[in-house]
One Martini backbone bead per residue (centre of mass of N, CA, C, O) as a GRO file, in nm:
protein
  515
    1MET     BB    1   0.104   0.034   0.030
    2ARG     BB    2   0.023   0.371  -0.058
    3TYR     BB    3   0.153   0.681   0.062
    4THR     BB    4   0.023   1.024   0.133
    5PRO     BB    5   0.131   1.278   0.214
    6LEU     BB    6   0.053   1.551   0.437
    7SER     BB    7   0.127   1.768   0.243
    8LEU     BB    8  -0.014   1.690  -0.006
    9ILE     BB    9  -0.285   1.675   0.106
   10GLY     BB   10  -0.290   2.000   0.180
   11GLU     BB   11  -0.241   2.087  -0.094
   12HIS     BB   12  -0.504   1.974  -0.217
   13PHE     BB   13  -0.692   2.117  -0.039
   14LEU     BB   14  -0.622   2.407  -0.091
   15ARG     BB   15  -0.657   2.389  -0.388
   16GLY     BB   16  -0.988   2.323  -0.368
   17PHE     BB   17  -1.073   2.548  -0.178
   18THR     BB   18  -0.991   2.804  -0.380
   19ILE     BB   19  -1.171   2.689  -0.612
   20LEU     BB   20  -1.435   2.723  -0.460
   21PHE     BB   21  -1.391   3.027  -0.345
   22LEU     BB   22  -1.365   3.142  -0.628
   23SER     BB   23  -1.646   3.021  -0.746
   24PHE     BB   24  -1.816   3.186  -0.518
   25ILE     BB   25  -1.750   3.457  -0.590
   26ALA     BB   26  -1.827   3.440  -0.908
   27ILE     BB   27  -2.119   3.388  -0.849
   28ARG     BB   28  -2.163   3.632  -0.645
   29LEU     BB   29  -2.105   3.834  -0.870
   30ASN     BB   30  -2.309   3.727  -1.111
   31LEU     BB   31  -2.555   3.799  -0.911
   32CYS     BB   32  -2.506   4.106  -0.875
   33LEU     BB   33  -2.495   4.170  -1.190
   34SER     BB   34  -2.762   4.086  -1.275
   35SER     BB   35  -2.943   4.280  -1.051
   36ILE     BB   36  -2.844   4.590  -1.132
   37PRO     BB   37  -3.019   4.661  -1.362
   38SER     BB   38  -3.293   4.625  -1.233
   39SER     BB   39  -3.241   4.822  -0.992
   40LEU     BB   40  -3.201   5.066  -1.205
   41LYS     BB   41  -3.482   5.033  -1.335
   42ALA     BB   42  -3.649   5.093  -1.053
   43LEU     BB   43  -3.595   5.370  -1.068
   44PRO     BB   44  -3.741   5.673  -1.003
   45LEU     BB   45  -3.743   5.850  -1.313
   46GLU     BB   46  -3.754   6.113  -1.559
   47GLY     BB   47  -3.533   5.948  -1.723
   48HIS     BB   48  -3.302   5.713  -1.827
   49PHE     BB   49  -3.166   5.407  -1.919
   50ASN     BB   50  -2.891   5.254  -2.086
   51PHE     BB   51  -2.780   4.901  -2.243
   52ASP     BB   52  -2.671   4.947  -2.509
   53GLU     BB   53  -2.422   4.928  -2.716
   54VAL     BB   54  -2.408   5.204  -2.841
   55SER     BB   55  -2.401   5.350  -2.555
   56LEU     BB   56  -2.157   5.243  -2.462
   57ASN     BB   57  -1.959   5.312  -2.671
   58HIS     BB   58  -1.991   5.604  -2.654
   59ALA     BB   59  -1.892   5.632  -2.335
   60ALA     BB   60  -1.601   5.485  -2.401
   61LYS     BB   61  -1.533   5.780  -2.550
   62ASP     BB   62  -1.288   6.014  -2.677
   63PHE     BB   63  -1.063   6.254  -2.755
   64GLY     BB   64  -0.802   6.079  -2.725
   65ASN     BB   65  -0.859   5.774  -2.847
   66ARG     BB   66  -0.718   5.538  -2.635
   67TYR     BB   67  -0.950   5.478  -2.409
   68GLN     BB   68  -1.178   5.190  -2.326
   69TYR     BB   69  -1.473   5.191  -2.099
   70HIS     BB   70  -1.731   4.983  -2.005
   71PRO     BB   71  -2.013   5.036  -1.923
   72MET     BB   72  -2.334   4.931  -1.793
   73ALA     BB   73  -2.458   5.243  -1.778
   74VAL     BB   74  -2.673   5.525  -1.917
   75LEU     BB   75  -2.754   5.829  -1.809
   76TYR     BB   76  -3.060   6.033  -1.884
   77PRO     BB   77  -3.117   6.311  -1.764
   78GLU     BB   78  -3.404   6.566  -1.643
   79SER     BB   79  -3.257   6.598  -1.357
   80VAL     BB   80  -3.120   6.614  -1.058
   81SER     BB   81  -3.254   6.389  -0.916
   82ASP     BB   82  -3.175   6.146  -1.081
   83ILE     BB   83  -2.858   6.174  -1.002
   84ALA     BB   84  -2.924   6.164  -0.685
   85ALA     BB   85  -3.070   5.869  -0.705
   86THR     BB   86  -2.831   5.709  -0.835
   87ILE     BB   87  -2.603   5.765  -0.612
   88LYS     BB   88  -2.757   5.669  -0.381
   89HIS     BB   89  -2.815   5.368  -0.465
   90ILE     BB   90  -2.501   5.309  -0.460
   91TRP     BB   91  -2.445   5.391  -0.162
   92ASN     BB   92  -2.649   5.181  -0.031
   93MET     BB   93  -2.501   4.925  -0.137
   94GLY     BB   94  -2.215   4.979  -0.085
   95PRO     BB   95  -1.918   4.786  -0.092
   96SER     BB   96  -2.077   4.538  -0.238
   97SER     BB   97  -2.036   4.725  -0.476
   98HIS     BB   98  -1.876   4.808  -0.786
   99LEU     BB   99  -2.047   5.072  -0.873
  100THR     BB  100  -1.975   5.368  -1.049
  101VAL     BB  101  -1.927   5.740  -1.143
  102ALA     BB  102  -1.936   5.924  -1.439
  103ALA     BB  103  -1.923   6.249  -1.573
  104ARG     BB  104  -2.042   6.330  -1.918
  105GLY     BB  105  -1.990   6.532  -2.154
  106HIS     BB  106  -1.841   6.607  -2.461
  107GLY     BB  107  -1.594   6.401  -2.463
  108HIS     BB  108  -1.269   6.568  -2.412
  109SER     BB  109  -1.110   6.380  -2.295
  110LEU     BB  110  -0.780   6.195  -2.302
  111GLN     BB  111  -0.778   5.925  -2.075
  112GLY     BB  112  -1.074   5.829  -1.932
  113GLN     BB  113  -1.208   6.031  -1.714
  114ALA     BB  114  -1.518   5.987  -1.815
  115GLN     BB  115  -1.488   5.682  -1.715
  116ALA     BB  116  -1.681   5.345  -1.632
  117HIS     BB  117  -1.605   5.082  -1.536
  118GLY     BB  118  -1.905   4.881  -1.488
  119GLY     BB  119  -2.076   5.134  -1.480
  120VAL     BB  120  -2.173   5.481  -1.457
  121VAL     BB  121  -2.265   5.714  -1.710
  122ILE     BB  122  -2.339   6.057  -1.718
  123ASN     BB  123  -2.520   6.251  -1.975
  124MET     BB  124  -2.504   6.607  -1.929
  125GLU     BB  125  -2.627   6.716  -2.184
  126LYS     BB  126  -2.926   6.624  -2.072
  127LEU     BB  127  -2.910   6.858  -1.848
  128LYS     BB  128  -3.138   7.140  -1.893
  129VAL     BB  129  -3.147   7.193  -1.586
  130PRO     BB  130  -3.204   7.481  -1.536
  131GLU     BB  131  -3.242   7.724  -1.737
  132MET     BB  132  -3.120   7.980  -1.886
  133GLN     BB  133  -2.998   8.269  -1.689
  134VAL     BB  134  -2.997   8.598  -1.720
  135TYR     BB  135  -2.823   8.866  -1.540
  136ALA     BB  136  -2.849   9.195  -1.525
  137GLY     BB  137  -2.589   9.479  -1.421
  138ASP     BB  138  -2.345   9.546  -1.205
  139SER     BB  139  -2.356   9.203  -1.160
  140PRO     BB  140  -2.326   8.994  -1.372
  141TYR     BB  141  -2.496   8.680  -1.471
  142VAL     BB  142  -2.494   8.300  -1.527
  143ASP     BB  143  -2.737   8.054  -1.511
  144VAL     BB  144  -2.629   7.664  -1.532
  145SER     BB  145  -2.577   7.415  -1.657
  146GLY     BB  146  -2.342   7.154  -1.615
  147GLY     BB  147  -2.428   7.042  -1.950
  148GLU     BB  148  -2.335   7.302  -2.078
  149LEU     BB  149  -2.239   7.499  -2.331
  150TRP     BB  150  -2.039   7.750  -2.426
  151ILE     BB  151  -2.154   7.833  -2.652
  152ASN     BB  152  -2.444   7.878  -2.564
  153ILE     BB  153  -2.367   8.122  -2.376
  154LEU     BB  154  -2.270   8.300  -2.553
  155HIS     BB  155  -2.537   8.326  -2.736
  156GLU     BB  156  -2.711   8.416  -2.476
  157THR     BB  157  -2.555   8.659  -2.361
  158LEU     BB  158  -2.546   8.849  -2.624
  159ARG     BB  159  -2.826   8.936  -2.605
  160TYR     BB  160  -2.706   9.131  -2.344
  161GLY     BB  161  -2.401   9.213  -2.406
  162LEU     BB  162  -2.263   8.964  -2.289
  163THR     BB  163  -1.963   8.781  -2.121
  164PRO     BB  164  -1.759   8.586  -2.033
  165ARG     BB  165  -1.439   8.618  -1.911
  166SER     BB  166  -1.354   8.301  -1.938
  167TRP     BB  167  -1.201   8.048  -2.136
  168THR     BB  168  -1.160   7.843  -2.390
  169ASP     BB  169  -1.035   7.749  -2.695
  170TYR     BB  170  -1.272   7.549  -2.664
  171LEU     BB  171  -1.644   7.561  -2.659
  172HIS     BB  172  -1.720   7.226  -2.680
  173LEU     BB  173  -1.797   7.238  -2.361
  174THR     BB  174  -1.861   7.197  -2.052
  175VAL     BB  175  -1.892   7.331  -1.739
  176GLY     BB  176  -1.808   7.080  -1.561
  177GLY     BB  177  -1.545   7.015  -1.698
  178THR     BB  178  -1.390   7.277  -1.655
  179LEU     BB  179  -1.431   7.318  -1.348
  180SER     BB  180  -1.279   7.034  -1.287
  181ASN     BB  181  -1.010   7.188  -1.367
  182ALA     BB  182  -1.016   7.523  -1.484
  183GLY     BB  183  -0.992   7.688  -1.747
  184VAL     BB  184  -0.780   7.780  -2.015
  185SER     BB  185  -0.656   8.081  -2.140
  186GLY     BB  186  -0.587   8.426  -2.287
  187GLN     BB  187  -0.736   8.543  -2.013
  188ALA     BB  188  -0.603   8.422  -1.722
  189PHE     BB  189  -0.412   8.699  -1.669
  190ARG     BB  190  -0.660   8.852  -1.595
  191HIS     BB  191  -0.923   8.643  -1.475
  192GLY     BB  192  -0.851   8.394  -1.478
  193PRO     BB  193  -0.971   8.110  -1.456
  194GLN     BB  194  -1.291   7.971  -1.467
  195ILE     BB  195  -1.262   7.915  -1.145
  196SER     BB  196  -1.238   8.242  -1.083
  197ASN     BB  197  -1.569   8.287  -1.244
  198VAL     BB  198  -1.748   8.161  -0.975
  199GLN     BB  199  -2.028   8.190  -0.754
  200GLN     BB  200  -2.186   7.925  -0.784
  201LEU     BB  201  -2.305   7.597  -0.681
  202GLU     BB  202  -2.435   7.279  -0.770
  203ILE     BB  203  -2.427   6.958  -0.598
  204VAL     BB  204  -2.325   6.601  -0.622
  205THR     BB  205  -2.264   6.383  -0.407
  206GLY     BB  206  -2.119   6.065  -0.298
  207THR     BB  207  -2.435   6.028  -0.134
  208GLY     BB  208  -2.652   6.205  -0.320
  209GLU     BB  209  -2.622   6.496  -0.215
  210VAL     BB  210  -2.783   6.833  -0.233
  211VAL     BB  211  -2.578   7.122  -0.305
  212ASN     BB  212  -2.499   7.428  -0.199
  213CYS     BB  213  -2.233   7.681  -0.308
  214SER     BB  214  -1.993   7.890  -0.177
  215GLU     BB  215  -1.799   8.139  -0.015
  216GLU     BB  216  -2.051   8.124   0.225
  217GLN     BB  217  -2.168   7.825   0.131
  218ASN     BB  218  -1.991   7.561   0.156
  219GLU     BB  219  -1.674   7.630   0.114
  220GLU     BB  220  -1.540   7.356   0.093
  221LEU     BB  221  -1.664   7.245  -0.145
  222PHE     BB  222  -1.647   7.458  -0.362
  223HIS     BB  223  -1.308   7.450  -0.347
  224SER     BB  224  -1.304   7.125  -0.426
  225VAL     BB  225  -1.452   7.119  -0.707
  226LEU     BB  226  -1.261   7.329  -0.805
  227GLY     BB  227  -1.041   7.121  -0.988
  228GLY     BB  228  -1.147   6.826  -0.864
  229LEU     BB  229  -1.187   6.580  -1.090
  230GLY     BB  230  -1.465   6.466  -0.977
  231GLN     BB  231  -1.449   6.375  -0.686
  232PHE     BB  232  -1.683   6.533  -0.471
  233GLY     BB  233  -1.866   6.607  -0.743
  234ILE     BB  234  -2.154   6.717  -0.926
  235ILE     BB  235  -2.211   6.949  -1.160
  236THR     BB  236  -2.538   7.100  -1.200
  237ARG     BB  237  -2.471   7.421  -1.132
  238ALA     BB  238  -2.390   7.754  -1.256
  239ARG     BB  239  -2.253   8.067  -1.160
  240ILE     BB  240  -2.133   8.327  -1.398
  241LEU     BB  241  -1.918   8.568  -1.485
  242LEU     BB  242  -1.971   8.880  -1.626
  243GLU     BB  243  -1.916   9.108  -1.934
  244PRO     BB  244  -1.904   9.295  -2.160
  245ALA     BB  245  -1.925   9.291  -2.487
  246PRO     BB  246  -1.789   9.258  -2.816
  247SER     BB  247  -1.853   9.273  -3.134
  248MET     BB  248  -1.527   9.358  -3.204
  249VAL     BB  249  -1.190   9.226  -3.301
  250LYS     BB  250  -0.850   9.260  -3.267
  251TRP     BB  251  -0.615   9.058  -3.467
  252ILE     BB  252  -0.315   8.938  -3.370
  253ARG     BB  253   0.029   8.856  -3.545
  254VAL     BB  254   0.369   8.766  -3.429
  255LEU     BB  255   0.706   8.731  -3.479
  256TYR     BB  256   0.979   8.502  -3.331
  257SER     BB  257   1.337   8.414  -3.286
  258ASP     BB  258   1.341   8.506  -2.970
  259PHE     BB  259   1.262   8.385  -2.686
  260THR     BB  260   1.338   8.620  -2.472
  261THR     BB  261   1.166   8.806  -2.612
  262PHE     BB  262   0.905   8.662  -2.636
  263THR     BB  263   0.889   8.679  -2.309
  264ARG     BB  264   0.918   8.966  -2.231
  265ASP     BB  265   0.654   9.062  -2.380
  266GLN     BB  266   0.453   8.878  -2.227
  267GLU     BB  267   0.523   8.995  -1.950
  268GLN     BB  268   0.447   9.265  -2.006
  269LEU     BB  269   0.152   9.239  -2.091
  270ILE     BB  270   0.055   9.102  -1.820
  271SER     BB  271   0.122   9.370  -1.645
  272ALA     BB  272  -0.031   9.546  -1.787
  273GLU     BB  273  -0.289   9.776  -1.809
  274ASN     BB  274  -0.533   9.739  -2.067
  275ALA     BB  275  -0.373   9.626  -2.313
  276PHE     BB  276  -0.505   9.332  -2.319
  277ASP     BB  277  -0.742   9.044  -2.357
  278TYR     BB  278  -0.533   8.859  -2.535
  279ILE     BB  279  -0.305   8.598  -2.472
  280GLU     BB  280  -0.066   8.410  -2.694
  281GLY     BB  281   0.156   8.139  -2.760
  282PHE     BB  282   0.379   7.969  -3.008
  283VAL     BB  283   0.524   7.708  -3.193
  284ILE     BB  284   0.785   7.687  -3.451
  285ILE     BB  285   0.899   7.361  -3.612
  286ASN     BB  286   1.006   7.376  -3.955
  287ARG     BB  287   0.685   7.321  -3.993
  288THR     BB  288   0.369   7.351  -4.144
  289GLY     BB  289  -0.009   7.301  -4.089
  290LEU     BB  290  -0.309   7.208  -4.030
  291LEU     BB  291  -0.236   7.071  -3.727
  292ASN     BB  292  -0.094   7.321  -3.632
  293ASN     BB  293  -0.345   7.543  -3.707
  294TRP     BB  294  -0.653   7.453  -3.574
  295ARG     BB  295  -0.698   7.719  -3.400
  296SER     BB  296  -0.706   7.883  -3.660
  297SER     BB  297  -0.767   8.093  -3.905
  298PHE     BB  298  -0.739   8.136  -4.258
  299ASN     BB  299  -0.465   8.323  -4.418
  300PRO     BB  300  -0.247   8.468  -4.639
  301GLN     BB  301  -0.120   8.688  -4.462
  302ASP     BB  302  -0.031   8.531  -4.260
  303PRO     BB  303   0.278   8.426  -4.115
  304VAL     BB  304   0.235   8.138  -4.076
  305GLN     BB  305   0.114   8.084  -4.396
  306ALA     BB  306   0.320   8.233  -4.557
  307SER     BB  307   0.500   8.136  -4.837
  308HIS     BB  308   0.713   8.439  -4.820
  309PHE     BB  309   0.810   8.290  -4.533
  310ASN     BB  310   1.139   8.206  -4.426
  311SER     BB  311   1.269   8.039  -4.155
  312ASP     BB  312   1.554   7.881  -4.203
  313GLY     BB  313   1.513   7.653  -3.972
  314ARG     BB  314   1.380   7.786  -3.748
  315THR     BB  315   1.273   7.878  -3.448
  316LEU     BB  316   0.944   7.987  -3.385
  317PHE     BB  317   0.748   8.279  -3.238
  318CYS     BB  318   0.415   8.333  -3.156
  319LEU     BB  319   0.180   8.610  -3.116
  320GLU     BB  320  -0.143   8.643  -2.968
  321LEU     BB  321  -0.372   8.926  -3.010
  322GLU     BB  322  -0.623   9.113  -2.857
  323VAL     BB  323  -0.593   9.424  -2.932
  324GLU     BB  324  -0.469   9.757  -3.040
  325LYS     BB  325  -0.184   9.796  -2.814
  326HIS     BB  326   0.143   9.866  -2.753
  327LEU     BB  327   0.324   9.769  -3.014
  328SER     BB  328   0.574   9.958  -3.007
  329HIS     BB  329   0.689   9.760  -2.736
  330LEU     BB  330   0.758   9.560  -2.938
  331ASN     BB  331   0.999   9.280  -3.068
  332TYR     BB  332   0.930   9.202  -3.351
  333ILE     BB  333   0.903   9.119  -3.681
  334PRO     BB  334   0.801   9.342  -3.870
  335SER     BB  335   0.706   9.167  -4.129
  336THR     BB  336   0.487   8.993  -3.942
  337LEU     BB  337   0.250   9.154  -3.936
  338PHE     BB  338  -0.093   9.064  -3.829
  339LEU     BB  339  -0.417   9.199  -3.919
  340THR     BB  340  -0.755   9.157  -3.782
  341GLU     BB  341  -1.125   9.173  -3.820
  342VAL     BB  342  -1.350   9.031  -3.584
  343THR     BB  343  -1.561   8.858  -3.445
  344TYR     BB  344  -1.623   8.752  -3.124
  345VAL     BB  345  -1.700   8.489  -3.203
  346ASP     BB  346  -1.491   8.386  -3.436
  347PHE     BB  347  -1.260   8.404  -3.250
  348LEU     BB  348  -1.358   8.201  -3.010
  349ASP     BB  349  -1.456   7.958  -3.234
  350ARG     BB  350  -1.210   7.875  -3.425
  351VAL     BB  351  -1.168   7.614  -3.382
  352HIS     BB  352  -1.430   7.476  -3.526
  353VAL     BB  353  -1.369   7.544  -3.785
  354SER     BB  354  -1.110   7.345  -3.781
  355GLU     BB  355  -1.254   7.101  -3.733
  356VAL     BB  356  -1.435   7.056  -3.971
  357LYS     BB  357  -1.187   7.029  -4.155
  358LEU     BB  358  -1.047   6.807  -4.028
  359ARG     BB  359  -1.291   6.589  -4.072
  360SER     BB  360  -1.291   6.604  -4.372
  361LYS     BB  361  -0.964   6.464  -4.333
  362GLY     BB  362  -0.961   6.257  -4.085
  363LEU     BB  363  -0.816   6.442  -3.831
  364TRP     BB  364  -0.981   6.401  -3.543
  365ASP     BB  365  -1.031   6.096  -3.523
  366VAL     BB  366  -0.787   6.046  -3.305
  367PRO     BB  367  -0.532   6.057  -3.143
  368HIS     BB  368  -0.445   6.234  -2.841
  369PRO     BB  369  -0.144   6.299  -2.678
  370TRP     BB  370  -0.167   6.518  -2.451
  371LEU     BB  371   0.023   6.784  -2.315
  372ASN     BB  372   0.022   6.967  -1.999
  373LEU     BB  373   0.218   7.239  -1.871
  374PHE     BB  374   0.342   7.398  -1.562
  375ILE     BB  375   0.609   7.684  -1.568
  376PRO     BB  376   0.802   7.830  -1.439
  377LYS     BB  377   0.964   8.131  -1.510
  378SER     BB  378   1.277   8.045  -1.402
  379LYS     BB  379   1.241   7.769  -1.614
  380VAL     BB  380   1.183   7.816  -1.917
  381HIS     BB  381   1.440   7.841  -2.066
  382ASN     BB  382   1.534   7.555  -1.991
  383PHE     BB  383   1.310   7.416  -2.133
  384ALA     BB  384   1.335   7.532  -2.425
  385GLU     BB  385   1.618   7.460  -2.496
  386VAL     BB  386   1.550   7.124  -2.470
  387VAL     BB  387   1.299   7.082  -2.604
  388PHE     BB  388   1.304   7.251  -2.855
  389GLY     BB  389   1.618   7.195  -2.916
  390ASN     BB  390   1.585   6.842  -2.899
  391ILE     BB  391   1.311   6.678  -2.841
  392LEU     BB  392   1.177   6.882  -3.049
  393THR     BB  393   1.160   6.873  -3.409
  394GLU     BB  394   0.846   6.917  -3.473
  395THR     BB  395   0.488   7.102  -3.579
  396SER     BB  396   0.305   6.912  -3.768
  397ASN     BB  397   0.115   6.749  -3.516
  398GLY     BB  398   0.081   7.039  -3.365
  399PRO     BB  399   0.018   7.257  -3.128
  400VAL     BB  400   0.243   7.488  -2.949
  401LEU     BB  401   0.198   7.603  -2.648
  402ILE     BB  402   0.309   7.957  -2.473
  403TYR     BB  403   0.201   8.118  -2.163
  404PRO     BB  404   0.122   8.356  -1.924
  405VAL     BB  405   0.046   8.363  -1.577
  406ASN     BB  406  -0.117   8.483  -1.307
  407ARG     BB  407  -0.134   8.372  -0.979
  408SER     BB  408  -0.334   8.595  -0.849
  409LYS     BB  409  -0.576   8.450  -1.033
  410TRP     BB  410  -0.551   8.217  -0.805
  411ASP     BB  411  -0.691   7.977  -0.610
  412ASN     BB  412  -0.551   7.807  -0.333
  413ARG     BB  413  -0.835   7.643  -0.237
  414THR     BB  414  -0.851   7.476  -0.448
  415SER     BB  415  -0.752   7.174  -0.638
  416VAL     BB  416  -0.549   7.315  -0.791
  417VAL     BB  417  -0.230   7.259  -0.939
  418ILE     BB  418   0.061   7.494  -0.894
  419PRO     BB  419   0.305   7.704  -0.906
  420GLU     BB  420   0.444   7.918  -0.706
  421GLU     BB  421   0.487   8.145  -0.862
  422ASP     BB  422   0.377   8.435  -0.987
  423VAL     BB  423   0.480   8.329  -1.274
  424PHE     BB  424   0.336   8.108  -1.521
  425TYR     BB  425   0.368   7.859  -1.781
  426LEU     BB  426   0.172   7.733  -2.046
  427VAL     BB  427   0.227   7.403  -2.181
  428ALA     BB  428   0.102   7.273  -2.507
  429PHE     BB  429   0.081   6.943  -2.660
  430LEU     BB  430  -0.133   6.929  -2.953
  431THR     BB  431  -0.156   6.645  -3.056
  432SER     BB  432  -0.154   6.399  -3.336
  433ALA     BB  433  -0.230   6.067  -3.449
  434VAL     BB  434  -0.127   6.011  -3.754
  435PRO     BB  435  -0.132   5.859  -4.033
  436SER     BB  436   0.192   5.677  -4.112
  437SER     BB  437   0.430   5.537  -4.333
  438ASN     BB  438   0.690   5.568  -4.080
  439GLY     BB  439   0.600   5.649  -3.796
  440THR     BB  440   0.708   5.948  -3.693
  441ASN     BB  441   0.395   6.054  -3.599
  442GLY     BB  442   0.303   5.838  -3.404
  443LEU     BB  443   0.201   5.737  -3.117
  444GLU     BB  444   0.468   5.631  -2.989
  445HIS     BB  445   0.651   5.881  -3.056
  446ILE     BB  446   0.500   6.072  -2.882
  447ILE     BB  447   0.488   5.946  -2.607
  448SER     BB  448   0.829   5.936  -2.601
  449GLN     BB  449   0.824   6.235  -2.598
  450ASN     BB  450   0.662   6.317  -2.344
  451LYS     BB  451   0.834   6.144  -2.170
  452ARG     BB  452   1.102   6.318  -2.182
  453ILE     BB  453   0.985   6.569  -2.086
  454LEU     BB  454   0.909   6.468  -1.793
  455GLU     BB  455   1.184   6.368  -1.730
  456TYR     BB  456   1.342   6.631  -1.739
  457CYS     BB  457   1.161   6.785  -1.529
  458GLU     BB  458   1.258   6.595  -1.313
  459ARG     BB  459   1.552   6.600  -1.333
  460ALA     BB  460   1.558   6.943  -1.332
  461HIS     BB  461   1.356   7.064  -1.110
  462LEU     BB  462   1.134   7.262  -1.213
  463GLY     BB  463   0.814   7.239  -1.093
  464ALA     BB  464   0.622   7.108  -1.254
  465LYS     BB  465   0.278   7.085  -1.365
  466GLN     BB  466   0.023   6.907  -1.457
  467TYR     BB  467  -0.242   6.953  -1.686
  468LEU     BB  468  -0.473   6.708  -1.719
  469ALA     BB  469  -0.391   6.473  -1.582
  470HIS     BB  470  -0.197   6.139  -1.562
  471TYR     BB  471  -0.220   5.866  -1.355
  472ASN     BB  472  -0.185   5.527  -1.210
  473THR     BB  473  -0.090   5.606  -0.922
  474GLN     BB  474  -0.132   5.726  -0.595
  475GLU     BB  475   0.184   5.838  -0.576
  476ASP     BB  476   0.171   6.002  -0.797
  477TRP     BB  477  -0.054   6.199  -0.690
  478ARG     BB  478   0.105   6.268  -0.437
  479VAL     BB  479   0.299   6.419  -0.575
  480HIS     BB  480   0.123   6.626  -0.731
  481PHE     BB  481  -0.004   6.757  -0.449
  482GLY     BB  482   0.145   6.747  -0.244
  483PRO     BB  483   0.045   6.960   0.026
  484LYS     BB  484  -0.266   6.875  -0.082
  485TRP     BB  485  -0.281   6.553  -0.024
  486GLU     BB  486  -0.451   6.562   0.244
  487ALA     BB  487  -0.693   6.731   0.173
  488PHE     BB  488  -0.784   6.565  -0.070
  489GLN     BB  489  -0.836   6.319   0.097
  490GLN     BB  490  -1.044   6.434   0.308
  491ARG     BB  491  -1.242   6.526   0.124
  492LYS     BB  492  -1.313   6.237  -0.001
  493HIS     BB  493  -1.409   6.131   0.280
  494VAL     BB  494  -1.631   6.314   0.291
  495TYR     BB  495  -1.787   6.331  -0.024
  496ASP     BB  496  -1.649   6.059  -0.104
  497PRO     BB  497  -1.620   5.752   0.076
  498LEU     BB  498  -1.645   5.528  -0.185
  499ALA     BB  499  -1.548   5.586  -0.458
  500ILE     BB  500  -1.749   5.662  -0.678
  501LEU     BB  501  -1.621   5.900  -0.811
  502ALA     BB  502  -1.418   5.929  -1.093
  503PRO     BB  503  -1.233   5.655  -1.176
  504GLY     BB  504  -1.074   5.753  -1.438
  505GLN     BB  505  -0.838   5.895  -1.262
  506ARG     BB  506  -0.700   5.696  -1.070
  507ILE     BB  507  -0.708   5.787  -0.729
  508PHE     BB  508  -0.913   5.599  -0.644
  509GLN     BB  509  -1.060   5.310  -0.481
  510LYS     BB  510  -1.311   5.106  -0.473
  511PRO     BB  511  -1.413   4.943  -0.190
  512ILE     BB  512  -1.459   4.571  -0.168
  513THR     BB  513  -1.732   4.376  -0.017
  514LEU     BB  514  -1.830   4.056   0.067
  515SER     BB  515  -2.137   3.951   0.234
   0.00000   0.00000   0.00000
């Protein structure tokens, strides 16, 4: 008779027990998953859920076109209570449920930030209540839905001769989406980002509670949500500050061949009183094309477009301004001055015009591995020397923006992380990974280039911070937030203790327990 060693018996028993235990978990999980759609369908809502493949596929895509995480359901809300009821339902399910919730606006996220794998995506563009209401007077403002597009706000406020004070370059984005990040463009040096121009918010927290907040009421939640990457609540209503709107603007572009002169002029302009309303710069290396200039309307007189202007292989820097004043103090290349007069709407919505052209050529729905950085003023010359001199060899696959902003226009109580210096630069590599025969401008090449830029910033201790940041580990996020991390983590514990909201940011993971 042969005897089996006790250790081998124990090993077989342990293996069998493990298989049984895992099978039990799988069965429990499948049972839970199968019951979730029915529990969502049973919710008394004014809107509705969609579970079909078309809806799920749409919710799993974004402008970045690199990550696709399919949800279990898509909510089309007709009221704020629809959103609150859904989140409260998932909150009441507790940590035994895997469900998370992501608010999706116009889908302009870059790396799946508005997606919820196996969870619920809320289509915020369907939320149209309360109706947009403009209040004119000494301190004008507009009340809007968190799912409203900025372009629609512009058209409505212009009926009263008014306009929001701060914009992004692209207006076909939702209010909740840009306020959850910051909202930066050429007006930020004067008025600050969009999050500096908000008076009140209505928020649905991670427990399903609807909260009104401002600097005077629920101040902690108000500042948490602004630039909070969707971690503390979903913005369902916002009160945006307005100012008188011009009907026409003077649009100026000039070129520089010297980076020091280029930055000196920009810094002089943002420190001047009432000199310009809009200031942005961008970089031109080697050659240009449709992708390089998608931010601007085309004009044969424009020095960036003009075939007669020869860069002689130099790296050039273009300064883009709105309103013609104090040009005599600028030190641009005299022969490159381009000035035109356009309507205020045409100027602000110029990117959309180029979007239509790019779509017609199949160059819009491609991967967009964008990289956005805040660089301290004291380090921007080091950055330019290495990045524009060595790492970046051409800019034909997308524009590279670079312009300064004043830190005094940003509120440090919000969740946004910016450099400590009084002036810092936004540097945005807005690349498109278009199909290429030799692969030199392909996705992997751009990702590798972005990695080299980030590695240089870290190696050289530039104090740079990512805007629209993307990290895969909580430790990386901890480093990103630095001294703000403790407060950020505490706010999460208060307003979304089960980490239900915005899982696509990959900052916190929902704890799951089997009951």
